[in-house]
């Protein structure tokens, strides 16, 4: 993956995550229910999950798992 492709992927992923969706609603609900401090842990969890998803996509692990069904079953 070239730098231009990766930057395009990051830009699209960021733009698609901006509208109010399940992550935003989850953060708002956590903030209202538990306060700002506890909601920040929710935000951190969502950010880490997003980074993990981007890393997996960038490294092409999905393609690897498709090629090797046994590896997919082991990871699953």
PDB file of N, CA and C in Angstrom:
ATOM      1  N   UNK A   1       0.854  -1.171   0.000  1.00  0.00           N
ATOM      2  CA  UNK A   1       0.000   0.000   0.000  1.00  0.00           C
ATOM      3  C   UNK A   1       0.899   1.234   0.000  1.00  0.00           C
ATOM      4  N   UNK A   2       0.651   2.098  -0.960  1.00  0.00           N
ATOM      5  CA  UNK A   2       1.455   3.311  -1.046  1.00  0.00           C
ATOM      6  C   UNK A   2       0.981   4.327  -0.018  1.00  0.00           C
ATOM      7  N   UNK A   3       1.783   5.348   0.185  1.00  0.00           N
ATOM      8  CA  UNK A   3       1.422   6.388   1.142  1.00  0.00           C
ATOM      9  C   UNK A   3       0.136   7.099   0.706  1.00  0.00           C
ATOM     10  N   UNK A   4      -0.009   7.340  -0.576  1.00  0.00           N
ATOM     11  CA  UNK A   4      -1.213   8.009  -1.072  1.00  0.00           C
ATOM     12  C   UNK A   4      -2.457   7.161  -0.821  1.00  0.00           C
ATOM     13  N   UNK A   5      -2.359   5.851  -1.045  1.00  0.00           N
ATOM     14  CA  UNK A   5      -3.490   4.958  -0.783  1.00  0.00           C
ATOM     15  C   UNK A   5      -3.827   4.931   0.698  1.00  0.00           C
ATOM     16  N   UNK A   6      -2.789   4.888   1.528  1.00  0.00           N
ATOM     17  CA  UNK A   6      -3.017   4.839   2.973  1.00  0.00           C
ATOM     18  C   UNK A   6      -3.661   6.130   3.447  1.00  0.00           C
ATOM     19  N   UNK A   7      -3.197   7.274   2.961  1.00  0.00           N
ATOM     20  CA  UNK A   7      -3.790   8.554   3.353  1.00  0.00           C
ATOM     21  C   UNK A   7      -5.239   8.656   2.884  1.00  0.00           C
ATOM     22  N   UNK A   8      -5.533   8.118   1.708  1.00  0.00           N
ATOM     23  CA  UNK A   8      -6.914   8.091   1.223  1.00  0.00           C
ATOM     24  C   UNK A   8      -7.783   7.238   2.141  1.00  0.00           C
ATOM     25  N   UNK A   9      -7.267   6.078   2.531  1.00  0.00           N
ATOM     26  CA  UNK A   9      -7.994   5.193   3.440  1.00  0.00           C
ATOM     27  C   UNK A   9      -8.274   5.899   4.767  1.00  0.00           C
ATOM     28  N   UNK A  10      -7.266   6.555   5.322  1.00  0.00           N
ATOM     29  CA  UNK A  10      -7.431   7.258   6.601  1.00  0.00           C
ATOM     30  C   UNK A  10      -8.443   8.387   6.457  1.00  0.00           C
ATOM     31  N   UNK A  11      -8.379   9.130   5.364  1.00  0.00           N
ATOM     32  CA  UNK A  11      -9.313  10.236   5.150  1.00  0.00           C
ATOM     33  C   UNK A  11     -10.751   9.732   5.041  1.00  0.00           C
ATOM     34  N   UNK A  12     -10.956   8.669   4.274  1.00  0.00           N
ATOM     35  CA  UNK A  12     -12.306   8.119   4.118  1.00  0.00           C
ATOM     36  C   UNK A  12     -12.807   7.571   5.443  1.00  0.00           C
ATOM     37  N   UNK A  13     -11.960   6.847   6.170  1.00  0.00           N
ATOM     38  CA  UNK A  13     -12.365   6.274   7.456  1.00  0.00           C
ATOM     39  C   UNK A  13     -12.734   7.385   8.430  1.00  0.00           C
ATOM     40  N   UNK A  14     -11.962   8.465   8.432  1.00  0.00           N
ATOM     41  CA  UNK A  14     -12.236   9.582   9.332  1.00  0.00           C
ATOM     42  C   UNK A  14     -13.544  10.269   8.954  1.00  0.00           C
ATOM     43  N   UNK A  15     -13.748  10.520   7.667  1.00  0.00           N
ATOM     44  CA  UNK A  15     -14.981  11.175   7.233  1.00  0.00           C
ATOM     45  C   UNK A  15     -16.220  10.331   7.536  1.00  0.00           C
ATOM     46  N   UNK A  16     -16.107   9.033   7.371  1.00  0.00           N
ATOM     47  CA  UNK A  16     -17.254   8.166   7.638  1.00  0.00           C
ATOM     48  C   UNK A  16     -17.544   8.024   9.123  1.00  0.00           C
ATOM     49  N   UNK A  17     -16.556   8.277   9.957  1.00  0.00           N
ATOM     50  CA  UNK A  17     -16.786   8.143  11.395  1.00  0.00           C
ATOM     51  C   UNK A  17     -17.252   9.451  12.032  1.00  0.00           C
ATOM     52  N   UNK A  18     -17.259  10.547  11.278  1.00  0.00           N
ATOM     53  CA  UNK A  18     -17.662  11.837  11.833  1.00  0.00           C
ATOM     54  C   UNK A  18     -19.162  11.977  12.087  1.00  0.00           C
ATOM     55  N   UNK A  19     -20.029  11.525  11.180  1.00  0.00           N
ATOM     56  CA  UNK A  19     -21.459  11.705  11.463  1.00  0.00           C
ATOM     57  C   UNK A  19     -21.869  10.950  12.728  1.00  0.00           C
ATOM     58  N   UNK A  20     -22.947  11.418  13.318  1.00  0.00           N
ATOM     59  CA  UNK A  20     -23.399  10.770  14.548  1.00  0.00           C
ATOM     60  C   UNK A  20     -23.827   9.359  14.214  1.00  0.00           C
ATOM     61  N   UNK A  21     -23.143   8.445  14.805  1.00  0.00           N
ATOM     62  CA  UNK A  21     -23.422   7.037  14.607  1.00  0.00           C
ATOM     63  C   UNK A  21     -23.379   6.324  15.935  1.00  0.00           C
ATOM     64  N   UNK A  22     -23.238   5.026  15.918  1.00  0.00           N
ATOM     65  CA  UNK A  22     -23.261   4.262  17.158  1.00  0.00           C
ATOM     66  C   UNK A  22     -22.145   4.654  18.125  1.00  0.00           C
ATOM     67  N   UNK A  23     -20.952   4.968  17.612  1.00  0.00           N
ATOM     68  CA  UNK A  23     -19.860   5.342  18.498  1.00  0.00           C
ATOM     69  C   UNK A  23     -20.149   6.658  19.216  1.00  0.00           C
ATOM     70  N   UNK A  24     -20.653   7.637  18.470  1.00  0.00           N
ATOM     71  CA  UNK A  24     -20.967   8.927  19.075  1.00  0.00           C
ATOM     72  C   UNK A  24     -22.091   8.793  20.093  1.00  0.00           C
ATOM     73  N   UNK A  25     -23.095   8.012  19.750  1.00  0.00           N
ATOM     74  CA  UNK A  25     -24.217   7.815  20.684  1.00  0.00           C
ATOM     75  C   UNK A  25     -23.736   7.094  21.937  1.00  0.00           C
ATOM     76  N   UNK A  26     -22.856   6.106  21.764  1.00  0.00           N
ATOM     77  CA  UNK A  26     -22.298   5.392  22.907  1.00  0.00           C
ATOM     78  C   UNK A  26     -21.528   6.349  23.812  1.00  0.00           C
ATOM     79  N   UNK A  27     -20.723   7.224  23.230  1.00  0.00           N
ATOM     80  CA  UNK A  27     -19.953   8.185  24.032  1.00  0.00           C
ATOM     81  C   UNK A  27     -20.866   9.158  24.763  1.00  0.00           C
ATOM     82  N   UNK A  28     -21.895   9.643  24.073  1.00  0.00           N
ATOM     83  CA  UNK A  28     -22.820  10.573  24.721  1.00  0.00           C
ATOM     84  C   UNK A  28     -23.585   9.894  25.852  1.00  0.00           C
ATOM     85  N   UNK A  29     -24.017   8.668  25.619  1.00  0.00           N
ATOM     86  CA  UNK A  29     -24.736   7.930  26.660  1.00  0.00           C
ATOM     87  C   UNK A  29     -23.839   7.684  27.862  1.00  0.00           C
ATOM     88  N   UNK A  30     -22.593   7.295  27.622  1.00  0.00           N
ATOM     89  CA  UNK A  30     -21.653   7.068  28.724  1.00  0.00           C
ATOM     90  C   UNK A  30     -21.394   8.357  29.476  1.00  0.00           C
ATOM     91  N   UNK A  31     -21.309   9.477  28.777  1.00  0.00           N
ATOM     92  CA  UNK A  31     -21.084  10.763  29.431  1.00  0.00           C
ATOM     93  C   UNK A  31     -22.253  11.184  30.298  1.00  0.00           C
ATOM     94  N   UNK A  32     -23.454  10.996  29.784  1.00  0.00           N
ATOM     95  CA  UNK A  32     -24.646  11.381  30.541  1.00  0.00           C
ATOM     96  C   UNK A  32     -24.845  10.454  31.743  1.00  0.00           C
ATOM     97  N   UNK A  33     -24.622   9.169  31.536  1.00  0.00           N
ATOM     98  CA  UNK A  33     -24.869   8.183  32.596  1.00  0.00           C
ATOM     99  C   UNK A  33     -23.787   8.174  33.668  1.00  0.00           C
ATOM    100  N   UNK A  34     -22.528   8.287  33.244  1.00  0.00           N
ATOM    101  CA  UNK A  34     -21.423   8.059  34.168  1.00  0.00           C
ATOM    102  C   UNK A  34     -20.513   9.254  34.385  1.00  0.00           C
ATOM    103  N   UNK A  35     -20.710  10.329  33.668  1.00  0.00           N
ATOM    104  CA  UNK A  35     -19.854  11.493  33.815  1.00  0.00           C
ATOM    105  C   UNK A  35     -18.725  11.500  32.793  1.00  0.00           C
ATOM    106  N   UNK A  36     -18.089  12.649  32.726  1.00  0.00           N
ATOM    107  CA  UNK A  36     -17.062  12.854  31.706  1.00  0.00           C
ATOM    108  C   UNK A  36     -15.870  11.939  31.876  1.00  0.00           C
ATOM    109  N   UNK A  37     -15.411  11.779  33.108  1.00  0.00           N
ATOM    110  CA  UNK A  37     -14.223  10.960  33.344  1.00  0.00           C
ATOM    111  C   UNK A  37     -14.401   9.527  32.851  1.00  0.00           C
ATOM    112  N   UNK A  38     -15.528   8.932  33.171  1.00  0.00           N
ATOM    113  CA  UNK A  38     -15.795   7.551  32.735  1.00  0.00           C
ATOM    114  C   UNK A  38     -16.030   7.487  31.227  1.00  0.00           C
ATOM    115  N   UNK A  39     -16.624   8.538  30.663  1.00  0.00           N
ATOM    116  CA  UNK A  39     -16.879   8.551  29.218  1.00  0.00           C
ATOM    117  C   UNK A  39     -15.580   8.619  28.425  1.00  0.00           C
ATOM    118  N   UNK A  40     -14.549   9.217  28.997  1.00  0.00           N
ATOM    119  CA  UNK A  40     -13.269   9.283  28.294  1.00  0.00           C
ATOM    120  C   UNK A  40     -12.688   7.890  28.064  1.00  0.00           C
ATOM    121  N   UNK A  41     -12.964   6.949  28.971  1.00  0.00           N
ATOM    122  CA  UNK A  41     -12.522   5.562  28.760  1.00  0.00           C
ATOM    123  C   UNK A  41     -13.244   4.951  27.563  1.00  0.00           C
ATOM    124  N   UNK A  42     -14.503   5.314  27.387  1.00  0.00           N
ATOM    125  CA  UNK A  42     -15.261   4.842  26.229  1.00  0.00           C
ATOM    126  C   UNK A  42     -14.651   5.397  24.947  1.00  0.00           C
ATOM    127  N   UNK A  43     -14.341   6.688  24.964  1.00  0.00           N
ATOM    128  CA  UNK A  43     -13.729   7.320  23.803  1.00  0.00           C
ATOM    129  C   UNK A  43     -12.389   6.656  23.487  1.00  0.00           C
ATOM    130  N   UNK A  44     -11.596   6.401  24.514  1.00  0.00           N
ATOM    131  CA  UNK A  44     -10.300   5.752  24.314  1.00  0.00           C
ATOM    132  C   UNK A  44     -10.471   4.356  23.714  1.00  0.00           C
ATOM    133  N   UNK A  45     -11.433   3.607  24.213  1.00  0.00           N
ATOM    134  CA  UNK A  45     -11.695   2.262  23.685  1.00  0.00           C
ATOM    135  C   UNK A  45     -12.091   2.286  22.221  1.00  0.00           C
ATOM    136  N   UNK A  46     -12.930   3.228  21.856  1.00  0.00           N
ATOM    137  CA  UNK A  46     -13.361   3.342  20.462  1.00  0.00           C
ATOM    138  C   UNK A  46     -12.188   3.755  19.581  1.00  0.00           C
ATOM    139  N   UNK A  47     -11.354   4.668  20.070  1.00  0.00           N
ATOM    140  CA  UNK A  47     -10.180   5.106  19.299  1.00  0.00           C
ATOM    141  C   UNK A  47      -9.195   3.958  19.099  1.00  0.00           C
ATOM    142  N   UNK A  48      -8.956   3.177  20.147  1.00  0.00           N
ATOM    143  CA  UNK A  48      -8.040   2.037  20.038  1.00  0.00           C
ATOM    144  C   UNK A  48      -8.596   1.003  19.062  1.00  0.00           C
ATOM    145  N   UNK A  49      -9.896   0.752  19.126  1.00  0.00           N
ATOM    146  CA  UNK A  49     -10.511  -0.196  18.197  1.00  0.00           C
ATOM    147  C   UNK A  49     -10.380   0.300  16.754  1.00  0.00           C
ATOM    148  N   UNK A  50     -10.578   1.582  16.535  1.00  0.00           N
ATOM    149  CA  UNK A  50     -10.419   2.149  15.200  1.00  0.00           C
ATOM    150  C   UNK A  50      -8.989   2.031  14.698  1.00  0.00           C
ATOM    151  N   UNK A  51      -8.033   2.307  15.575  1.00  0.00           N
ATOM    152  CA  UNK A  51      -6.623   2.170  15.191  1.00  0.00           C
ATOM    153  C   UNK A  51      -6.273   0.720  14.886  1.00  0.00           C
ATOM    154  N   UNK A  52      -6.811  -0.201  15.683  1.00  0.00           N
ATOM    155  CA  UNK A  52      -6.556  -1.624  15.426  1.00  0.00           C
ATOM    156  C   UNK A  52      -7.139  -2.032  14.074  1.00  0.00           C
ATOM    157  N   UNK A  53      -8.344  -1.560  13.776  1.00  0.00           N
ATOM    158  CA  UNK A  53      -8.969  -1.874  12.488  1.00  0.00           C
ATOM    159  C   UNK A  53      -8.142  -1.324  11.340  1.00  0.00           C
ATOM    160  N   UNK A  54      -7.654  -0.093  11.469  1.00  0.00           N
ATOM    161  CA  UNK A  54      -6.837   0.507  10.422  1.00  0.00           C
ATOM    162  C   UNK A  54      -5.520  -0.250  10.259  1.00  0.00           C
ATOM    163  N   UNK A  55      -4.927  -0.672  11.365  1.00  0.00           N
ATOM    164  CA  UNK A  55      -3.662  -1.411  11.293  1.00  0.00           C
ATOM    165  C   UNK A  55      -3.855  -2.761  10.605  1.00  0.00           C
ATOM    166  N   UNK A  56      -4.928  -3.448  10.950  1.00  0.00           N
ATOM    167  CA  UNK A  56      -5.209  -4.747  10.331  1.00  0.00           C
ATOM    168  C   UNK A  56      -5.443  -4.581   8.832  1.00  0.00           C
ATOM    169  N   UNK A  57      -6.200  -3.563   8.463  1.00  0.00           N
ATOM    170  CA  UNK A  57      -6.454  -3.330   7.042  1.00  0.00           C
ATOM    171  C   UNK A  57      -5.174  -2.928   6.316  1.00  0.00           C
ATOM    172  N   UNK A  58      -4.364  -2.114   6.960  1.00  0.00           N
ATOM    173  CA  UNK A  58      -3.123  -1.663   6.341  1.00  0.00           C
ATOM    174  C   UNK A  58      -2.152  -2.815   6.144  1.00  0.00           C
ATOM    175  N   UNK A  59      -2.062  -3.686   7.102  1.00  0.00           N
ATOM    176  CA  UNK A  59      -1.130  -4.803   7.019  1.00  0.00           C
ATOM    177  C   UNK A  59      -1.632  -5.925   6.118  1.00  0.00           C
ATOM    178  N   UNK A  60      -2.866  -5.843   5.684  1.00  0.00           N
ATOM    179  CA  UNK A  60      -3.398  -6.845   4.765  1.00  0.00           C
ATOM    180  C   UNK A  60      -3.692  -8.175   5.443  1.00  0.00           C
ATOM    181  N   UNK A  61      -3.979  -8.151   6.735  1.00  0.00           N
ATOM    182  CA  UNK A  61      -4.244  -9.397   7.438  1.00  0.00           C
ATOM    183  C   UNK A  61      -5.533 -10.055   6.960  1.00  0.00           C
ATOM    184  N   UNK A  62      -6.461  -9.259   6.489  1.00  0.00           N
ATOM    185  CA  UNK A  62      -7.700  -9.832   5.959  1.00  0.00           C
ATOM    186  C   UNK A  62      -7.438 -10.729   4.758  1.00  0.00           C
ATOM    187  N   UNK A  63      -6.568 -10.295   3.887  1.00  0.00           N
ATOM    188  CA  UNK A  63      -6.209 -11.089   2.716  1.00  0.00           C
ATOM    189  C   UNK A  63      -5.507 -12.370   3.136  1.00  0.00           C
ATOM    190  N   UNK A  64      -4.627 -12.243   4.114  1.00  0.00           N
ATOM    191  CA  UNK A  64      -3.914 -13.421   4.619  1.00  0.00           C
ATOM    192  C   UNK A  64      -4.888 -14.438   5.200  1.00  0.00           C
ATOM    193  N   UNK A  65      -5.859 -13.945   5.967  1.00  0.00           N
ATOM    194  CA  UNK A  65      -6.829 -14.859   6.579  1.00  0.00           C
ATOM    195  C   UNK A  65      -7.718 -15.511   5.528  1.00  0.00           C
ATOM    196  N   UNK A  66      -8.008 -14.789   4.446  1.00  0.00           N
ATOM    197  CA  UNK A  66      -8.790 -15.388   3.364  1.00  0.00           C
ATOM    198  C   UNK A  66      -7.997 -16.480   2.657  1.00  0.00           C
ATOM    199  N   UNK A  67      -6.695 -16.288   2.536  1.00  0.00           N
ATOM    200  CA  UNK A  67      -5.863 -17.251   1.831  1.00  0.00           C
ATOM    201  C   UNK A  67      -5.639 -18.520   2.652  1.00  0.00           C
ATOM    202  N   UNK A  68      -5.587 -18.384   3.952  1.00  0.00           N
ATOM    203  CA  UNK A  68      -5.301 -19.522   4.830  1.00  0.00           C
ATOM    204  C   UNK A  68      -6.464 -19.732   5.797  1.00  0.00           C
ATOM    205  N   UNK A  69      -7.356 -20.626   5.430  1.00  0.00           N
ATOM    206  CA  UNK A  69      -8.551 -20.865   6.240  1.00  0.00           C
ATOM    207  C   UNK A  69      -8.194 -21.384   7.629  1.00  0.00           C
ATOM    208  N   UNK A  70      -7.133 -22.185   7.737  1.00  0.00           N
ATOM    209  CA  UNK A  70      -6.734 -22.719   9.049  1.00  0.00           C
ATOM    210  C   UNK A  70      -6.305 -21.595   9.981  1.00  0.00           C
ATOM    211  N   UNK A  71      -5.606 -20.616   9.432  1.00  0.00           N
ATOM    212  CA  UNK A  71      -5.183 -19.462  10.230  1.00  0.00           C
ATOM    213  C   UNK A  71      -6.396 -18.686  10.713  1.00  0.00           C
ATOM    214  N   UNK A  72      -7.390 -18.539   9.840  1.00  0.00           N
ATOM    215  CA  UNK A  72      -8.621 -17.844  10.211  1.00  0.00           C
ATOM    216  C   UNK A  72      -9.306 -18.566  11.372  1.00  0.00           C
ATOM    217  N   UNK A  73      -9.395 -19.874  11.287  1.00  0.00           N
ATOM    218  CA  UNK A  73     -10.035 -20.637  12.358  1.00  0.00           C
ATOM    219  C   UNK A  73      -9.241 -20.521  13.663  1.00  0.00           C
ATOM    220  N   UNK A  74      -7.925 -20.477  13.576  1.00  0.00           N
ATOM    221  CA  UNK A  74      -7.104 -20.338  14.776  1.00  0.00           C
ATOM    222  C   UNK A  74      -7.300 -18.973  15.426  1.00  0.00           C
ATOM    223  N   UNK A  75      -7.383 -17.911  14.600  1.00  0.00           N
ATOM    224  CA  UNK A  75      -7.574 -16.559  15.127  1.00  0.00           C
ATOM    225  C   UNK A  75      -8.983 -16.400  15.670  1.00  0.00           C
ATOM    226  N   UNK A  76      -9.929 -17.030  14.985  1.00  0.00           N
ATOM    227  CA  UNK A  76     -11.336 -16.932  15.388  1.00  0.00           C
ATOM    228  C   UNK A  76     -11.527 -17.560  16.744  1.00  0.00           C
TER     229      UNK A  76
END
